[in-house]
Amino acid sequence: WGSLRAQSKAMIAQRLAALRTADAAAAPADTAAATTKKEVSLGDCSICGKPIEAMRVMKTLPCKHSFHFACIDGFHRTKLREEKNPDLPCFVCGAASNKSIAAVVEERRKRQEEAEEAQRRQAEEELRRQEAEK
């Protein structure tokens, strides 16, 4: 595992170096320093607004929004403590990143009810068509 990890780190370092070189060559000389700083950034944290500088401090939720670990973990702790919300919602879109069993059961129940309602409507329409044809 150690050699695989070392190879991965080397490959990432090579790609970053190639990106820096390509962007520096394309950018005007006076903005080269600013471009180099932006290249390292992995986006901005929506909670604190600061740039995410390294993968090791970034947490990406299933909805694909990314935050600093400390920021999103603090947000989730607050949701758990104050609102008793075990779903650990996304700060940006509110999508659950950890659904409780009760939430999964409720979601399935709603889908089942919607499917049954759609079948009922379809059967009623079919009856109306048959009556209209008579």
Short mmCIF file of N, CA and C in Angstrom, two decimals:
data_model
loop_
_atom_site.label_atom_id
_atom_site.label_comp_id
_atom_site.label_asym_id
_atom_site.label_seq_id
_atom_site.Cartn_x
_atom_site.Cartn_y
_atom_site.Cartn_z
N TRP A 1 0.81 -1.20 0.00
CA TRP A 1 0.00 0.00 0.00
C TRP A 1 0.85 1.26 0.00
N GLY A 2 1.99 1.17 0.69
CA GLY A 2 2.85 2.34 0.78
C GLY A 2 3.34 2.82 -0.57
N SER A 3 3.76 1.86 -1.42
CA SER A 3 4.27 2.26 -2.74
C SER A 3 3.15 2.79 -3.62
N LEU A 4 1.95 2.23 -3.48
CA LEU A 4 0.81 2.72 -4.25
C LEU A 4 0.46 4.15 -3.85
N ARG A 5 0.51 4.42 -2.55
CA ARG A 5 0.23 5.77 -2.06
C ARG A 5 1.29 6.74 -2.56
N ALA A 6 2.55 6.33 -2.53
CA ALA A 6 3.64 7.19 -3.00
C ALA A 6 3.48 7.47 -4.49
N GLN A 7 3.09 6.46 -5.26
CA GLN A 7 2.87 6.65 -6.70
C GLN A 7 1.73 7.64 -6.94
N SER A 8 0.66 7.50 -6.17
CA SER A 8 -0.49 8.40 -6.33
C SER A 8 -0.09 9.83 -6.02
N LYS A 9 0.66 10.02 -4.93
CA LYS A 9 1.11 11.37 -4.57
C LYS A 9 2.00 11.96 -5.65
N ALA A 10 2.89 11.14 -6.20
CA ALA A 10 3.79 11.62 -7.25
C ALA A 10 3.00 12.00 -8.50
N MET A 11 2.00 11.21 -8.85
CA MET A 11 1.19 11.49 -10.03
C MET A 11 0.40 12.79 -9.84
N ILE A 12 -0.15 13.00 -8.65
CA ILE A 12 -0.90 14.23 -8.37
C ILE A 12 0.03 15.43 -8.43
N ALA A 13 1.23 15.30 -7.87
CA ALA A 13 2.20 16.40 -7.89
C ALA A 13 2.59 16.74 -9.33
N GLN A 14 2.75 15.72 -10.18
CA GLN A 14 3.09 15.97 -11.58
C GLN A 14 1.96 16.70 -12.29
N ARG A 15 0.74 16.29 -12.04
CA ARG A 15 -0.40 16.94 -12.70
C ARG A 15 -0.54 18.39 -12.25
N LEU A 16 -0.36 18.63 -10.95
CA LEU A 16 -0.43 20.01 -10.45
C LEU A 16 0.66 20.87 -11.07
N ALA A 17 1.87 20.31 -11.17
CA ALA A 17 2.99 21.06 -11.77
C ALA A 17 2.69 21.38 -13.23
N ALA A 18 2.11 20.41 -13.96
CA ALA A 18 1.77 20.63 -15.36
C ALA A 18 0.70 21.72 -15.49
N LEU A 19 -0.30 21.69 -14.62
CA LEU A 19 -1.34 22.71 -14.65
C LEU A 19 -0.78 24.09 -14.35
N ARG A 20 0.11 24.16 -13.36
CA ARG A 20 0.71 25.45 -13.01
C ARG A 20 1.52 26.01 -14.18
N THR A 21 2.28 25.14 -14.83
CA THR A 21 3.11 25.57 -15.96
C THR A 21 2.24 26.05 -17.11
N ALA A 22 1.18 25.29 -17.43
CA ALA A 22 0.30 25.67 -18.53
C ALA A 22 -0.41 26.98 -18.24
N ASP A 23 -0.93 27.14 -17.02
CA ASP A 23 -1.63 28.37 -16.67
C ASP A 23 -0.69 29.56 -16.60
N ALA A 24 0.51 29.36 -16.10
CA ALA A 24 1.47 30.46 -15.99
C ALA A 24 1.89 30.93 -17.39
N ALA A 25 2.02 29.99 -18.32
CA ALA A 25 2.40 30.36 -19.68
C ALA A 25 1.28 31.13 -20.38
N ALA A 26 0.03 30.76 -20.08
CA ALA A 26 -1.12 31.41 -20.72
C ALA A 26 -1.45 32.76 -20.10
N ALA A 27 -1.09 32.96 -18.83
CA ALA A 27 -1.46 34.19 -18.13
C ALA A 27 -0.43 35.29 -18.39
N PRO A 28 -0.88 36.55 -18.36
CA PRO A 28 0.07 37.65 -18.47
C PRO A 28 1.03 37.63 -17.28
N ALA A 29 2.20 38.22 -17.45
CA ALA A 29 3.24 38.15 -16.42
C ALA A 29 2.81 38.76 -15.09
N ASP A 30 2.03 39.84 -15.10
CA ASP A 30 1.67 40.49 -13.85
C ASP A 30 0.62 39.73 -13.05
N THR A 31 -0.10 38.79 -13.67
CA THR A 31 -1.11 38.03 -12.94
C THR A 31 -0.67 36.59 -12.67
N ALA A 32 0.57 36.27 -12.97
CA ALA A 32 1.05 34.90 -12.78
C ALA A 32 1.03 34.49 -11.32
N ALA A 33 1.38 35.38 -10.41
CA ALA A 33 1.38 35.04 -8.99
C ALA A 33 -0.03 34.79 -8.49
N ALA A 34 -0.99 35.59 -8.93
CA ALA A 34 -2.38 35.39 -8.52
C ALA A 34 -2.94 34.09 -9.07
N THR A 35 -2.57 33.74 -10.30
CA THR A 35 -3.04 32.50 -10.91
C THR A 35 -2.51 31.29 -10.14
N THR A 36 -1.25 31.33 -9.73
CA THR A 36 -0.67 30.21 -9.00
C THR A 36 -1.44 29.97 -7.71
N LYS A 37 -1.81 31.01 -7.01
CA LYS A 37 -2.56 30.85 -5.77
C LYS A 37 -3.93 30.25 -6.03
N LYS A 38 -4.61 30.66 -7.09
CA LYS A 38 -5.93 30.15 -7.42
C LYS A 38 -5.88 28.69 -7.82
N GLU A 39 -4.82 28.25 -8.48
CA GLU A 39 -4.70 26.87 -8.94
C GLU A 39 -4.76 25.90 -7.78
N VAL A 40 -4.17 26.27 -6.66
CA VAL A 40 -4.11 25.39 -5.52
C VAL A 40 -5.48 25.28 -4.85
N SER A 41 -6.28 26.31 -4.96
CA SER A 41 -7.59 26.33 -4.32
C SER A 41 -8.52 25.30 -4.95
N LEU A 42 -9.27 24.62 -4.09
CA LEU A 42 -10.22 23.62 -4.55
C LEU A 42 -11.65 24.16 -4.50
N GLY A 43 -11.78 25.45 -4.49
CA GLY A 43 -13.08 26.09 -4.37
C GLY A 43 -13.18 26.80 -3.04
N ASP A 44 -14.29 27.44 -2.82
CA ASP A 44 -14.51 28.14 -1.57
C ASP A 44 -15.52 27.39 -0.72
N CYS A 45 -15.32 27.42 0.56
CA CYS A 45 -16.24 26.82 1.52
C CYS A 45 -17.47 27.72 1.61
N SER A 46 -18.64 27.16 1.43
CA SER A 46 -19.88 27.96 1.46
C SER A 46 -20.23 28.42 2.86
N ILE A 47 -19.65 27.80 3.88
CA ILE A 47 -19.97 28.16 5.25
C ILE A 47 -19.13 29.36 5.70
N CYS A 48 -17.81 29.26 5.55
CA CYS A 48 -16.94 30.34 6.03
C CYS A 48 -16.51 31.29 4.91
N GLY A 49 -16.64 30.87 3.65
CA GLY A 49 -16.28 31.72 2.52
C GLY A 49 -14.80 31.71 2.17
N LYS A 50 -14.00 30.97 2.93
CA LYS A 50 -12.56 30.92 2.66
C LYS A 50 -12.25 29.82 1.64
N PRO A 51 -11.15 29.98 0.89
CA PRO A 51 -10.79 28.95 -0.09
C PRO A 51 -10.36 27.64 0.60
N ILE A 52 -10.67 26.54 -0.04
CA ILE A 52 -10.24 25.23 0.44
C ILE A 52 -8.91 24.95 -0.25
N GLU A 53 -7.85 24.92 0.52
CA GLU A 53 -6.50 24.85 -0.03
C GLU A 53 -5.96 23.44 -0.23
N ALA A 54 -6.50 22.44 0.50
CA ALA A 54 -5.96 21.09 0.41
C ALA A 54 -7.07 20.06 0.53
N MET A 55 -6.89 18.94 -0.16
CA MET A 55 -7.88 17.87 -0.12
C MET A 55 -8.07 17.32 1.29
N ARG A 56 -7.01 17.33 2.07
CA ARG A 56 -7.09 16.72 3.41
C ARG A 56 -7.98 17.50 4.37
N VAL A 57 -8.31 18.74 4.05
CA VAL A 57 -9.20 19.53 4.90
C VAL A 57 -10.57 19.71 4.27
N MET A 58 -10.83 19.01 3.16
CA MET A 58 -12.07 19.17 2.43
C MET A 58 -12.97 17.95 2.63
N LYS A 59 -14.25 18.20 2.78
CA LYS A 59 -15.25 17.13 2.87
C LYS A 59 -16.28 17.38 1.79
N THR A 60 -16.51 16.37 0.93
CA THR A 60 -17.49 16.48 -0.13
C THR A 60 -18.67 15.59 0.23
N LEU A 61 -19.85 16.16 0.24
CA LEU A 61 -21.06 15.41 0.57
C LEU A 61 -21.59 14.69 -0.66
N PRO A 62 -22.52 13.75 -0.49
CA PRO A 62 -23.07 13.03 -1.65
C PRO A 62 -23.69 13.93 -2.72
N CYS A 63 -24.16 15.12 -2.32
CA CYS A 63 -24.74 16.07 -3.28
C CYS A 63 -23.66 16.82 -4.07
N LYS A 64 -22.39 16.53 -3.77
CA LYS A 64 -21.22 17.10 -4.46
C LYS A 64 -20.82 18.50 -3.99
N HIS A 65 -21.44 19.03 -2.94
CA HIS A 65 -20.99 20.30 -2.37
C HIS A 65 -19.81 20.02 -1.44
N SER A 66 -18.81 20.91 -1.45
CA SER A 66 -17.60 20.70 -0.66
C SER A 66 -17.43 21.80 0.38
N PHE A 67 -16.88 21.41 1.54
CA PHE A 67 -16.68 22.31 2.67
C PHE A 67 -15.39 21.94 3.38
N HIS A 68 -14.92 22.83 4.26
CA HIS A 68 -13.86 22.46 5.19
C HIS A 68 -14.45 21.45 6.17
N PHE A 69 -13.67 20.45 6.57
CA PHE A 69 -14.15 19.48 7.56
C PHE A 69 -14.70 20.18 8.80
N ALA A 70 -13.92 21.10 9.34
CA ALA A 70 -14.32 21.77 10.58
C ALA A 70 -15.63 22.53 10.41
N CYS A 71 -15.82 23.17 9.26
CA CYS A 71 -17.04 23.95 9.03
C CYS A 71 -18.27 23.06 8.95
N ILE A 72 -18.23 22.03 8.11
CA ILE A 72 -19.42 21.19 7.92
C ILE A 72 -19.67 20.32 9.15
N ASP A 73 -18.61 19.88 9.82
CA ASP A 73 -18.81 19.09 11.03
C ASP A 73 -19.45 19.93 12.13
N GLY A 74 -19.04 21.18 12.25
CA GLY A 74 -19.67 22.08 13.21
C GLY A 74 -21.13 22.32 12.88
N PHE A 75 -21.42 22.51 11.60
CA PHE A 75 -22.80 22.70 11.15
C PHE A 75 -23.64 21.47 11.49
N HIS A 76 -23.09 20.28 11.22
CA HIS A 76 -23.82 19.03 11.51
C HIS A 76 -24.02 18.83 13.01
N ARG A 77 -23.02 19.16 13.81
CA ARG A 77 -23.19 19.05 15.27
C ARG A 77 -24.32 19.96 15.76
N THR A 78 -24.37 21.16 15.20
CA THR A 78 -25.43 22.10 15.58
C THR A 78 -26.80 21.54 15.19
N LYS A 79 -26.91 20.99 13.98
CA LYS A 79 -28.18 20.41 13.53
C LYS A 79 -28.60 19.26 14.44
N LEU A 80 -27.63 18.43 14.82
CA LEU A 80 -27.94 17.29 15.70
C LEU A 80 -28.38 17.77 17.08
N ARG A 81 -27.64 18.72 17.62
CA ARG A 81 -27.90 19.18 18.98
C ARG A 81 -29.19 20.00 19.08
N GLU A 82 -29.32 20.99 18.22
CA GLU A 82 -30.44 21.93 18.34
C GLU A 82 -31.72 21.44 17.69
N GLU A 83 -31.61 20.84 16.51
CA GLU A 83 -32.81 20.45 15.77
C GLU A 83 -33.08 18.94 15.83
N LYS A 84 -32.16 18.20 16.44
CA LYS A 84 -32.29 16.74 16.54
C LYS A 84 -32.47 16.11 15.15
N ASN A 85 -31.74 16.66 14.17
CA ASN A 85 -31.83 16.19 12.79
C ASN A 85 -30.68 15.23 12.50
N PRO A 86 -30.97 13.91 12.46
CA PRO A 86 -29.90 12.93 12.24
C PRO A 86 -29.50 12.76 10.77
N ASP A 87 -30.16 13.47 9.85
CA ASP A 87 -29.88 13.29 8.43
C ASP A 87 -28.63 14.02 7.96
N LEU A 88 -28.04 14.85 8.79
CA LEU A 88 -26.84 15.62 8.44
C LEU A 88 -26.99 16.31 7.09
N PRO A 89 -27.85 17.32 7.00
CA PRO A 89 -28.14 17.97 5.73
C PRO A 89 -26.98 18.82 5.21
N CYS A 90 -26.99 19.01 3.90
CA CYS A 90 -26.01 19.89 3.25
C CYS A 90 -26.34 21.34 3.63
N PHE A 91 -25.32 22.14 3.86
CA PHE A 91 -25.50 23.55 4.20
C PHE A 91 -26.10 24.31 3.02
N VAL A 92 -25.76 23.92 1.78
CA VAL A 92 -26.18 24.65 0.59
C VAL A 92 -27.58 24.23 0.12
N CYS A 93 -27.78 22.93 -0.10
CA CYS A 93 -29.03 22.47 -0.71
C CYS A 93 -29.96 21.73 0.25
N GLY A 94 -29.48 21.36 1.41
CA GLY A 94 -30.31 20.67 2.39
C GLY A 94 -30.47 19.18 2.17
N ALA A 95 -29.80 18.63 1.15
CA ALA A 95 -29.91 17.20 0.89
C ALA A 95 -29.25 16.42 2.03
N ALA A 96 -29.88 15.33 2.42
CA ALA A 96 -29.36 14.52 3.52
C ALA A 96 -28.08 13.82 3.09
N SER A 97 -27.07 13.85 3.95
CA SER A 97 -25.83 13.14 3.65
C SER A 97 -25.76 11.84 4.44
N ASN A 98 -26.64 11.69 5.40
CA ASN A 98 -26.68 10.47 6.21
C ASN A 98 -28.14 10.27 6.62
N LYS A 99 -28.85 9.46 5.86
CA LYS A 99 -30.27 9.29 6.14
C LYS A 99 -30.46 8.29 7.28
N SER A 100 -31.33 8.65 8.21
CA SER A 100 -31.67 7.73 9.30
C SER A 100 -32.60 6.66 8.74
N ILE A 101 -32.73 5.58 9.46
CA ILE A 101 -33.62 4.50 9.03
C ILE A 101 -35.05 5.01 8.92
N ALA A 102 -35.45 5.84 9.88
CA ALA A 102 -36.80 6.39 9.85
C ALA A 102 -37.02 7.25 8.59
N ALA A 103 -36.01 8.02 8.20
CA ALA A 103 -36.12 8.86 7.00
C ALA A 103 -36.23 8.00 5.74
N VAL A 104 -35.46 6.91 5.68
CA VAL A 104 -35.52 6.01 4.53
C VAL A 104 -36.89 5.35 4.44
N VAL A 105 -37.42 4.90 5.58
CA VAL A 105 -38.74 4.28 5.61
C VAL A 105 -39.81 5.27 5.16
N GLU A 106 -39.72 6.50 5.65
CA GLU A 106 -40.69 7.54 5.27
C GLU A 106 -40.62 7.84 3.78
N GLU A 107 -39.41 7.92 3.25
CA GLU A 107 -39.22 8.18 1.82
C GLU A 107 -39.84 7.07 0.98
N ARG A 108 -39.60 5.82 1.37
CA ARG A 108 -40.19 4.69 0.64
C ARG A 108 -41.71 4.69 0.73
N ARG A 109 -42.24 5.03 1.91
CA ARG A 109 -43.68 5.09 2.09
C ARG A 109 -44.30 6.14 1.17
N LYS A 110 -43.67 7.31 1.07
CA LYS A 110 -44.17 8.37 0.20
C LYS A 110 -44.13 7.94 -1.27
N ARG A 111 -43.04 7.30 -1.67
CA ARG A 111 -42.95 6.82 -3.06
C ARG A 111 -44.04 5.80 -3.36
N GLN A 112 -44.29 4.90 -2.42
CA GLN A 112 -45.33 3.89 -2.59
C GLN A 112 -46.70 4.55 -2.71
N GLU A 113 -46.99 5.52 -1.85
CA GLU A 113 -48.27 6.23 -1.90
C GLU A 113 -48.43 6.96 -3.23
N GLU A 114 -47.37 7.59 -3.72
CA GLU A 114 -47.42 8.30 -5.00
C GLU A 114 -47.69 7.33 -6.14
N ALA A 115 -47.06 6.15 -6.10
CA ALA A 115 -47.27 5.14 -7.14
C ALA A 115 -48.71 4.63 -7.11
N GLU A 116 -49.23 4.39 -5.91
CA GLU A 116 -50.60 3.93 -5.79
C GLU A 116 -51.59 4.99 -6.27
N GLU A 117 -51.33 6.24 -5.96
CA GLU A 117 -52.19 7.34 -6.41
C GLU A 117 -52.17 7.45 -7.93
N ALA A 118 -51.00 7.30 -8.54
CA ALA A 118 -50.89 7.35 -10.00
C ALA A 118 -51.66 6.19 -10.63
N GLN A 119 -51.58 5.01 -10.05
CA GLN A 119 -52.33 3.86 -10.57
C GLN A 119 -53.83 4.10 -10.45
N ARG A 120 -54.28 4.68 -9.33
CA ARG A 120 -55.69 4.96 -9.12
C ARG A 120 -56.19 5.96 -10.16
N ARG A 121 -55.42 7.02 -10.40
CA ARG A 121 -55.81 8.01 -11.41
C ARG A 121 -55.89 7.40 -12.81
N GLN A 122 -54.92 6.54 -13.10
CA GLN A 122 -54.90 5.90 -14.41
C GLN A 122 -56.13 4.99 -14.57
N ALA A 123 -56.49 4.27 -13.53
CA ALA A 123 -57.67 3.40 -13.59
C ALA A 123 -58.94 4.23 -13.75
N GLU A 124 -59.03 5.36 -13.06
CA GLU A 124 -60.20 6.24 -13.19
C GLU A 124 -60.32 6.80 -14.61
N GLU A 125 -59.19 7.20 -15.20
CA GLU A 125 -59.20 7.70 -16.57
C GLU A 125 -59.64 6.62 -17.55
N GLU A 126 -59.18 5.42 -17.33
CA GLU A 126 -59.55 4.31 -18.19
C GLU A 126 -61.07 4.06 -18.11
N LEU A 127 -61.63 4.12 -16.89
CA LEU A 127 -63.06 3.94 -16.71
C LEU A 127 -63.84 5.05 -17.42
N ARG A 128 -63.37 6.28 -17.33
CA ARG A 128 -64.03 7.41 -18.01
C ARG A 128 -64.02 7.22 -19.52
N ARG A 129 -62.88 6.77 -20.05
CA ARG A 129 -62.79 6.53 -21.49
C ARG A 129 -63.75 5.45 -21.93
N GLN A 130 -63.82 4.40 -21.14
CA GLN A 130 -64.73 3.29 -21.50
C GLN A 130 -66.20 3.75 -21.46
N GLU A 131 -66.54 4.56 -20.46
CA GLU A 131 -67.91 5.07 -20.36
C GLU A 131 -68.21 6.04 -21.49
N ALA A 132 -67.21 6.83 -21.90
CA ALA A 132 -67.42 7.78 -23.00
C ALA A 132 -67.61 7.04 -24.32
N GLU A 133 -67.00 5.90 -24.49
CA GLU A 133 -67.12 5.11 -25.72
C GLU A 133 -68.49 4.44 -25.82
N LYS A 134 -69.16 4.22 -24.71
CA LYS A 134 -70.47 3.54 -24.73
C LYS A 134 -71.54 4.39 -25.23
#
